[in-house]
Amino acid sequence: MKTDVFPLTYFKKIWTPRRIFDNRHQLNWFQLLFVLFFLTSILMVPVSLNFLKMDTYPIEESYPDAFELIDESVVIAFKEVANEKGEWITEPGLNLVKDNGVVSVTESDSNIEENLKAENALVFSENEFYLKNKGVPISTVRYTKDFNPNQINSVEDMKETISRQWFFQNRIYVIGSLLLLVFSILFVSTLVIVLGSAVFLYLTKKNSFSSIKTYKESVNLILNALGIPSLLALLSSFIQFDIVVMLTIQSVGLALMVLLVFYATRFNDTVSVKNNREVVGGKKHG
């Protein structure tokens, strides 16, 4: 396998301060953007694994009025219309009319249609339930094989059960939306850190000792320095997942790497690695 082609070349230049500095010219703007996407993506690996472990999702905020229908009277009534096998007794079923909506257990299409005319509704049939909230499209959710109304013993149990059933059917959409949201937040925050840090490096060109002459060089250098901290942040997540800790390791690690680059090079191409001659105001001191 050739290791002298992008993006493999990126990994060859991130392991020492000198390489990080010397290779600040190597990438073009498209490649810099690719590296930025890559560094964000590796942080998404533990986030994705963590989301895949989800077995429920709180939907009460999305259906607040419908969930407000659930109280102790509903739980008690439900236990009376569930047989020992955990199946609904849909005939004669249940119909609770409340001030802000309807809760029912029925198999009749006409009853379902009538109940769904209410502003808010929770309608349970033999194989699925309907969730309606004012201003929100009606959600039809089929029960999972382990659904058992006999396990509903409290208001919180019922809310949890409804959320879990809804999540199972909408799992791909929910996880996909969450991953897109988190990726966008991480990408924007990383972009701000990279571009902001690069500005400070670019300003050093005003000093005669600095060999950094363009803003692209500064961005390239920052992305080179961000490689190891991002990998360390990834490794830390496998010990204990905490996205705040990951971002802290990445940002603090970047600051330390930039300091190491300055210590080793003084941001000057003529400084030797071995003797680390100090450059101050463009003058070398042996």
mmCIF file of C-alpha atoms in Angstrom:
data_model
loop_
_atom_site.group_PDB
_atom_site.id
_atom_site.type_symbol
_atom_site.label_atom_id
_atom_site.label_comp_id
_atom_site.label_asym_id
_atom_site.label_seq_id
_atom_site.Cartn_x
_atom_site.Cartn_y
_atom_site.Cartn_z
ATOM 1 C CA MET A 1 0.000 0.000 0.000
ATOM 2 C CA LYS A 2 1.334 3.402 -0.947
ATOM 3 C CA THR A 3 1.683 5.717 2.030
ATOM 4 C CA ASP A 4 2.727 8.794 0.054
ATOM 5 C CA VAL A 5 -0.780 9.669 -1.104
ATOM 6 C CA PHE A 6 -3.433 11.700 0.649
ATOM 7 C CA PRO A 7 -5.000 11.056 3.145
ATOM 8 C CA LEU A 8 -2.329 8.584 4.345
ATOM 9 C CA THR A 9 0.299 11.317 4.144
ATOM 10 C CA TYR A 10 -1.570 13.236 6.812
ATOM 11 C CA PHE A 11 -0.820 10.535 9.397
ATOM 12 C CA LYS A 12 2.895 10.660 8.580
ATOM 13 C CA LYS A 13 3.204 14.285 9.640
ATOM 14 C CA ILE A 14 1.363 14.493 12.955
ATOM 15 C CA TRP A 15 3.645 12.528 15.278
ATOM 16 C CA THR A 16 6.401 15.040 16.073
ATOM 17 C CA PRO A 17 6.370 18.826 16.545
ATOM 18 C CA ARG A 18 8.941 19.237 13.787
ATOM 19 C CA ARG A 19 6.900 17.292 11.251
ATOM 20 C CA ILE A 20 3.765 19.182 12.225
ATOM 21 C CA PHE A 21 5.529 22.466 11.485
ATOM 22 C CA ASP A 22 7.531 21.422 8.404
ATOM 23 C CA ASN A 23 4.474 19.987 6.652
ATOM 24 C CA ARG A 24 2.315 23.069 7.052
ATOM 25 C CA HIS A 25 2.451 23.667 3.267
ATOM 26 C CA GLN A 26 1.396 20.206 2.162
ATOM 27 C CA LEU A 27 -2.419 20.323 1.995
ATOM 28 C CA ASN A 28 -4.655 22.347 -0.272
ATOM 29 C CA TRP A 29 -7.949 23.833 0.900
ATOM 30 C CA PHE A 30 -9.986 20.819 -0.240
ATOM 31 C CA GLN A 31 -7.674 18.460 1.652
ATOM 32 C CA LEU A 32 -7.817 20.686 4.738
ATOM 33 C CA LEU A 33 -11.609 20.475 4.654
ATOM 34 C CA PHE A 34 -11.419 16.696 4.273
ATOM 35 C CA VAL A 35 -9.141 16.422 7.314
ATOM 36 C CA LEU A 36 -11.552 18.578 9.312
ATOM 37 C CA PHE A 37 -14.410 16.243 8.375
ATOM 38 C CA PHE A 38 -12.267 13.232 9.253
ATOM 39 C CA LEU A 39 -11.268 14.516 12.695
ATOM 40 C CA THR A 40 -14.920 15.270 13.437
ATOM 41 C CA SER A 41 -15.974 11.839 12.169
ATOM 42 C CA ILE A 42 -13.639 9.901 14.443
ATOM 43 C CA LEU A 43 -15.235 11.637 17.429
ATOM 44 C CA MET A 44 -18.585 10.426 16.102
ATOM 45 C CA VAL A 45 -17.553 6.762 16.428
ATOM 46 C CA PRO A 46 -18.190 6.519 20.209
ATOM 47 C CA VAL A 47 -21.231 8.788 19.864
ATOM 48 C CA SER A 48 -22.714 6.395 17.289
ATOM 49 C CA LEU A 49 -21.981 3.342 19.425
ATOM 50 C CA ASN A 50 -23.608 5.016 22.406
ATOM 51 C CA PHE A 51 -26.747 5.940 20.439
ATOM 52 C CA LEU A 52 -27.062 2.396 19.100
ATOM 53 C CA LYS A 53 -27.472 1.190 22.692
ATOM 54 C CA MET A 54 -30.624 3.274 23.103
ATOM 55 C CA ASP A 55 -33.827 1.256 23.596
ATOM 56 C CA THR A 56 -36.184 4.160 24.267
ATOM 57 C CA TYR A 57 -36.508 7.864 23.604
ATOM 58 C CA PRO A 58 -38.469 10.437 25.629
ATOM 59 C CA ILE A 59 -41.225 11.723 23.338
ATOM 60 C CA GLU A 60 -43.282 13.510 25.974
ATOM 61 C CA GLU A 61 -41.937 16.883 24.848
ATOM 62 C CA SER A 62 -43.088 16.130 21.304
ATOM 63 C CA TYR A 63 -46.573 14.998 22.416
ATOM 64 C CA PRO A 64 -47.120 16.977 25.651
ATOM 65 C CA ASP A 65 -50.914 17.280 25.454
ATOM 66 C CA ALA A 66 -51.402 13.612 24.553
ATOM 67 C CA PHE A 67 -49.190 12.519 27.458
ATOM 68 C CA GLU A 68 -51.148 14.819 29.760
ATOM 69 C CA LEU A 69 -54.115 12.495 29.211
ATOM 70 C CA ILE A 70 -52.293 9.774 31.137
ATOM 71 C CA ASP A 71 -53.123 9.652 34.847
ATOM 72 C CA GLU A 72 -53.833 7.030 37.513
ATOM 73 C CA SER A 73 -57.425 6.589 36.344
ATOM 74 C CA VAL A 74 -56.161 5.616 32.888
ATOM 75 C CA VAL A 75 -53.675 3.097 34.327
ATOM 76 C CA ILE A 76 -56.371 1.488 36.496
ATOM 77 C CA ALA A 77 -58.813 1.305 33.582
ATOM 78 C CA PHE A 78 -56.169 -0.234 31.323
ATOM 79 C CA LYS A 79 -55.506 -3.057 33.750
ATOM 80 C CA GLU A 80 -59.181 -3.955 33.551
ATOM 81 C CA VAL A 81 -59.155 -4.314 29.766
ATOM 82 C CA ALA A 82 -56.044 -6.523 29.520
ATOM 83 C CA ASN A 83 -56.313 -10.302 29.859
ATOM 84 C CA GLU A 84 -53.843 -12.624 31.572
ATOM 85 C CA LYS A 85 -51.901 -13.123 28.323
ATOM 86 C CA GLY A 86 -51.230 -9.400 28.084
ATOM 87 C CA GLU A 87 -53.654 -8.818 25.223
ATOM 88 C CA TRP A 88 -56.217 -6.049 24.920
ATOM 89 C CA ILE A 89 -59.890 -6.886 25.414
ATOM 90 C CA THR A 90 -61.165 -4.636 22.652
ATOM 91 C CA GLU A 91 -64.821 -5.622 23.020
ATOM 92 C CA PRO A 92 -66.398 -3.734 24.680
ATOM 93 C CA GLY A 93 -63.023 -2.022 25.211
ATOM 94 C CA LEU A 94 -62.541 1.292 26.937
ATOM 95 C CA ASN A 95 -63.433 4.900 26.247
ATOM 96 C CA LEU A 96 -62.323 7.670 28.622
ATOM 97 C CA VAL A 97 -63.319 11.164 27.575
ATOM 98 C CA LYS A 98 -61.282 13.885 29.298
ATOM 99 C CA ASP A 99 -61.301 17.666 29.142
ATOM 100 C CA ASN A 100 -58.436 17.800 26.654
ATOM 101 C CA GLY A 101 -58.888 14.568 24.716
ATOM 102 C CA VAL A 102 -59.767 10.880 24.570
ATOM 103 C CA VAL A 103 -58.114 7.655 25.722
ATOM 104 C CA SER A 104 -59.578 4.444 24.348
ATOM 105 C CA VAL A 105 -59.056 0.738 23.694
ATOM 106 C CA THR A 106 -61.050 -0.435 20.680
ATOM 107 C CA GLU A 107 -60.843 -2.470 17.491
ATOM 108 C CA SER A 108 -63.703 -0.739 15.721
ATOM 109 C CA ASP A 109 -62.559 1.338 12.758
ATOM 110 C CA SER A 110 -65.471 3.701 13.251
ATOM 111 C CA ASN A 111 -64.615 4.221 16.927
ATOM 112 C CA ILE A 112 -60.950 4.795 16.076
ATOM 113 C CA GLU A 113 -61.880 7.327 13.418
ATOM 114 C CA GLU A 114 -64.269 9.094 15.781
ATOM 115 C CA ASN A 115 -61.783 9.223 18.676
ATOM 116 C CA LEU A 116 -59.047 10.599 16.436
ATOM 117 C CA LYS A 117 -61.267 13.603 15.728
ATOM 118 C CA ALA A 118 -60.511 14.757 19.277
ATOM 119 C CA GLU A 119 -57.858 17.432 19.769
ATOM 120 C CA ASN A 120 -55.625 14.951 21.595
ATOM 121 C CA ALA A 121 -55.999 11.183 21.667
ATOM 122 C CA LEU A 122 -54.432 7.884 22.720
ATOM 123 C CA VAL A 123 -56.208 5.088 20.888
ATOM 124 C CA PHE A 124 -55.118 1.485 21.438
ATOM 125 C CA SER A 125 -56.280 -1.272 19.100
ATOM 126 C CA GLU A 126 -55.350 -4.957 18.978
ATOM 127 C CA ASN A 127 -52.092 -4.598 17.007
ATOM 128 C CA GLU A 128 -51.220 -0.919 17.143
ATOM 129 C CA PHE A 129 -51.895 2.379 18.849
ATOM 130 C CA TYR A 130 -52.521 5.908 17.589
ATOM 131 C CA LEU A 131 -50.930 8.947 19.173
ATOM 132 C CA LYS A 132 -52.448 12.326 18.392
ATOM 133 C CA ASN A 133 -51.357 15.681 19.757
ATOM 134 C CA LYS A 134 -52.667 19.098 18.842
ATOM 135 C CA GLY A 135 -50.561 20.538 16.021
ATOM 136 C CA VAL A 136 -48.622 17.284 15.471
ATOM 137 C CA PRO A 137 -49.325 14.649 12.769
ATOM 138 C CA ILE A 138 -51.006 11.457 14.020
ATOM 139 C CA SER A 139 -48.449 8.726 14.752
ATOM 140 C CA THR A 140 -49.446 5.092 14.173
ATOM 141 C CA VAL A 141 -47.245 2.642 16.073
ATOM 142 C CA ARG A 142 -47.360 -1.142 15.855
ATOM 143 C CA TYR A 143 -46.643 -3.056 19.053
ATOM 144 C CA THR A 144 -43.416 -4.964 19.449
ATOM 145 C CA LYS A 145 -43.601 -8.683 20.260
ATOM 146 C CA ASP A 146 -42.749 -8.061 23.918
ATOM 147 C CA PHE A 147 -45.499 -5.494 24.429
ATOM 148 C CA ASN A 148 -47.573 -6.433 27.479
ATOM 149 C CA PRO A 149 -50.151 -4.030 28.956
ATOM 150 C CA ASN A 150 -50.100 -6.053 32.188
ATOM 151 C CA GLN A 151 -46.640 -4.626 32.891
ATOM 152 C CA ILE A 152 -48.075 -1.105 33.086
ATOM 153 C CA ASN A 153 -48.459 -0.420 36.807
ATOM 154 C CA SER A 154 -48.034 3.335 37.018
ATOM 155 C CA VAL A 155 -48.251 6.541 35.026
ATOM 156 C CA GLU A 156 -44.490 6.510 34.486
ATOM 157 C CA ASP A 157 -44.649 2.877 33.293
ATOM 158 C CA MET A 158 -47.232 3.819 30.722
ATOM 159 C CA LYS A 159 -45.312 6.847 29.466
ATOM 160 C CA GLU A 160 -42.141 4.744 29.260
ATOM 161 C CA THR A 161 -43.970 1.972 27.393
ATOM 162 C CA ILE A 162 -45.476 4.361 24.838
ATOM 163 C CA SER A 163 -42.094 6.060 24.313
ATOM 164 C CA ARG A 164 -40.349 2.709 23.886
ATOM 165 C CA GLN A 165 -42.894 1.418 21.364
ATOM 166 C CA TRP A 166 -42.708 4.657 19.391
ATOM 167 C CA PHE A 167 -38.909 4.645 19.437
ATOM 168 C CA PHE A 168 -38.657 1.051 18.204
ATOM 169 C CA GLN A 169 -40.631 1.954 15.072
ATOM 170 C CA ASN A 170 -38.845 5.278 14.514
ATOM 171 C CA ARG A 171 -35.382 4.153 15.641
ATOM 172 C CA ILE A 172 -33.573 4.806 12.344
ATOM 173 C CA TYR A 173 -35.052 8.283 11.974
ATOM 174 C CA VAL A 174 -34.348 9.263 15.598
ATOM 175 C CA ILE A 175 -30.768 7.983 15.695
ATOM 176 C CA GLY A 176 -30.036 9.439 12.257
ATOM 177 C CA SER A 177 -31.361 12.849 13.314
ATOM 178 C CA LEU A 178 -29.396 12.778 16.579
ATOM 179 C CA LEU A 179 -26.179 11.790 14.799
ATOM 180 C CA LEU A 180 -26.633 14.571 12.241
ATOM 181 C CA LEU A 181 -27.271 17.087 15.019
ATOM 182 C CA VAL A 182 -24.243 16.012 17.070
ATOM 183 C CA PHE A 183 -22.000 15.902 13.984
ATOM 184 C CA SER A 184 -23.077 19.432 13.036
ATOM 185 C CA ILE A 185 -22.324 20.712 16.546
ATOM 186 C CA LEU A 186 -18.927 18.984 16.671
ATOM 187 C CA PHE A 187 -18.003 20.113 13.168
ATOM 188 C CA VAL A 188 -18.890 23.742 13.805
ATOM 189 C CA SER A 189 -17.112 23.803 17.189
ATOM 190 C CA THR A 190 -13.994 22.171 15.688
ATOM 191 C CA LEU A 191 -14.116 24.567 12.741
ATOM 192 C CA VAL A 192 -14.271 27.563 15.083
ATOM 193 C CA ILE A 193 -11.352 26.239 17.150
ATOM 194 C CA VAL A 194 -9.223 25.553 14.063
ATOM 195 C CA LEU A 195 -9.919 28.836 12.279
ATOM 196 C CA GLY A 196 -9.643 30.860 15.482
ATOM 197 C CA SER A 197 -6.353 29.260 16.519
ATOM 198 C CA ALA A 198 -4.995 29.692 13.016
ATOM 199 C CA VAL A 199 -5.625 33.455 13.213
ATOM 200 C CA PHE A 200 -3.254 33.742 16.188
ATOM 201 C CA LEU A 201 -0.579 31.747 14.375
ATOM 202 C CA TYR A 202 -1.034 33.852 11.262
ATOM 203 C CA LEU A 203 -0.477 37.035 13.274
ATOM 204 C CA THR A 204 3.033 35.812 14.143
ATOM 205 C CA LYS A 205 4.089 36.598 10.556
ATOM 206 C CA LYS A 206 4.421 40.214 11.687
ATOM 207 C CA ASN A 207 7.419 39.126 13.757
ATOM 208 C CA SER A 208 10.625 38.587 11.855
ATOM 209 C CA PHE A 209 11.370 35.282 13.615
ATOM 210 C CA SER A 210 8.248 33.540 12.233
ATOM 211 C CA SER A 211 8.364 31.549 8.990
ATOM 212 C CA ILE A 212 4.562 31.360 8.822
ATOM 213 C CA LYS A 213 3.536 33.591 5.933
ATOM 214 C CA THR A 214 -0.023 32.620 4.925
ATOM 215 C CA TYR A 215 -3.276 31.858 6.688
ATOM 216 C CA LYS A 216 -3.507 28.490 4.897
ATOM 217 C CA GLU A 217 -0.177 27.489 6.449
ATOM 218 C CA SER A 218 -1.601 28.315 9.864
ATOM 219 C CA VAL A 219 -4.751 26.251 9.265
ATOM 220 C CA ASN A 220 -2.649 23.338 7.987
ATOM 221 C CA LEU A 221 -0.409 23.508 11.052
ATOM 222 C CA ILE A 222 -3.389 23.567 13.447
ATOM 223 C CA LEU A 223 -4.992 20.558 11.750
ATOM 224 C CA ASN A 224 -1.675 18.702 11.924
ATOM 225 C CA ALA A 225 -1.472 19.495 15.637
ATOM 226 C CA LEU A 226 -5.077 18.401 16.162
ATOM 227 C CA GLY A 227 -4.457 14.845 14.939
ATOM 228 C CA ILE A 228 -2.987 13.278 18.096
ATOM 229 C CA PRO A 229 -5.406 15.030 20.521
ATOM 230 C CA SER A 230 -8.356 13.792 18.446
ATOM 231 C CA LEU A 231 -7.055 10.216 18.531
ATOM 232 C CA LEU A 232 -6.524 10.474 22.297
ATOM 233 C CA ALA A 233 -10.060 11.800 22.701
ATOM 234 C CA LEU A 234 -11.317 8.804 20.719
ATOM 235 C CA LEU A 235 -9.370 6.340 22.891
ATOM 236 C CA SER A 236 -10.629 7.968 26.103
ATOM 237 C CA SER A 237 -14.237 7.431 25.011
ATOM 238 C CA PHE A 238 -13.730 3.660 24.974
ATOM 239 C CA ILE A 239 -12.723 3.822 28.641
ATOM 240 C CA GLN A 240 -15.657 6.035 29.619
ATOM 241 C CA PHE A 241 -17.911 7.812 27.168
ATOM 242 C CA ASP A 242 -18.363 11.493 27.937
ATOM 243 C CA ILE A 243 -18.530 13.913 25.036
ATOM 244 C CA VAL A 244 -17.533 16.849 27.261
ATOM 245 C CA VAL A 245 -14.375 15.021 28.337
ATOM 246 C CA MET A 246 -13.628 14.167 24.703
ATOM 247 C CA LEU A 247 -13.876 17.787 23.616
ATOM 248 C CA THR A 248 -11.777 18.894 26.583
ATOM 249 C CA ILE A 249 -9.017 16.408 25.724
ATOM 250 C CA GLN A 250 -9.096 17.564 22.106
ATOM 251 C CA SER A 251 -8.926 21.291 22.855
ATOM 252 C CA VAL A 252 -6.373 21.056 25.683
ATOM 253 C CA GLY A 253 -4.321 18.602 23.623
ATOM 254 C CA LEU A 254 -4.294 21.031 20.712
ATOM 255 C CA ALA A 255 -2.988 23.824 22.939
ATOM 256 C CA LEU A 256 -0.224 21.556 24.266
ATOM 257 C CA MET A 257 0.755 20.408 20.777
ATOM 258 C CA VAL A 258 1.022 24.007 19.541
ATOM 259 C CA LEU A 259 3.225 24.804 22.551
ATOM 260 C CA LEU A 260 5.433 21.807 21.745
ATOM 261 C CA VAL A 261 5.690 22.941 18.130
ATOM 262 C CA PHE A 262 6.744 26.406 19.290
ATOM 263 C CA TYR A 263 9.269 24.958 21.751
ATOM 264 C CA ALA A 264 10.806 22.735 19.066
ATOM 265 C CA THR A 265 10.757 25.179 16.153
ATOM 266 C CA ARG A 266 10.044 28.696 17.435
ATOM 267 C CA PHE A 267 7.835 28.777 14.305
ATOM 268 C CA ASN A 268 11.024 29.205 12.311
ATOM 269 C CA ASP A 269 12.273 26.882 9.549
ATOM 270 C CA THR A 270 15.937 27.491 10.401
ATOM 271 C CA VAL A 271 15.779 26.274 14.000
ATOM 272 C CA SER A 272 17.548 22.944 14.424
ATOM 273 C CA VAL A 273 15.723 20.141 16.217
ATOM 274 C CA LYS A 274 18.874 18.827 17.838
ATOM 275 C CA ASN A 275 20.293 21.927 19.437
ATOM 276 C CA ASN A 276 16.966 23.807 19.614
ATOM 277 C CA ARG A 277 18.662 27.167 19.105
ATOM 278 C CA GLU A 278 16.452 29.964 20.378
ATOM 279 C CA VAL A 279 15.252 32.528 17.872
ATOM 280 C CA VAL A 280 14.276 35.873 19.236
ATOM 281 C CA GLY A 281 13.478 38.807 16.959
ATOM 282 C CA GLY A 282 14.982 36.943 14.013
ATOM 283 C CA LYS A 283 18.416 36.549 15.681
ATOM 284 C CA LYS A 284 19.795 33.130 16.511
ATOM 285 C CA HIS A 285 21.515 32.469 19.785
ATOM 286 C CA GLY A 286 23.641 29.383 19.876
#
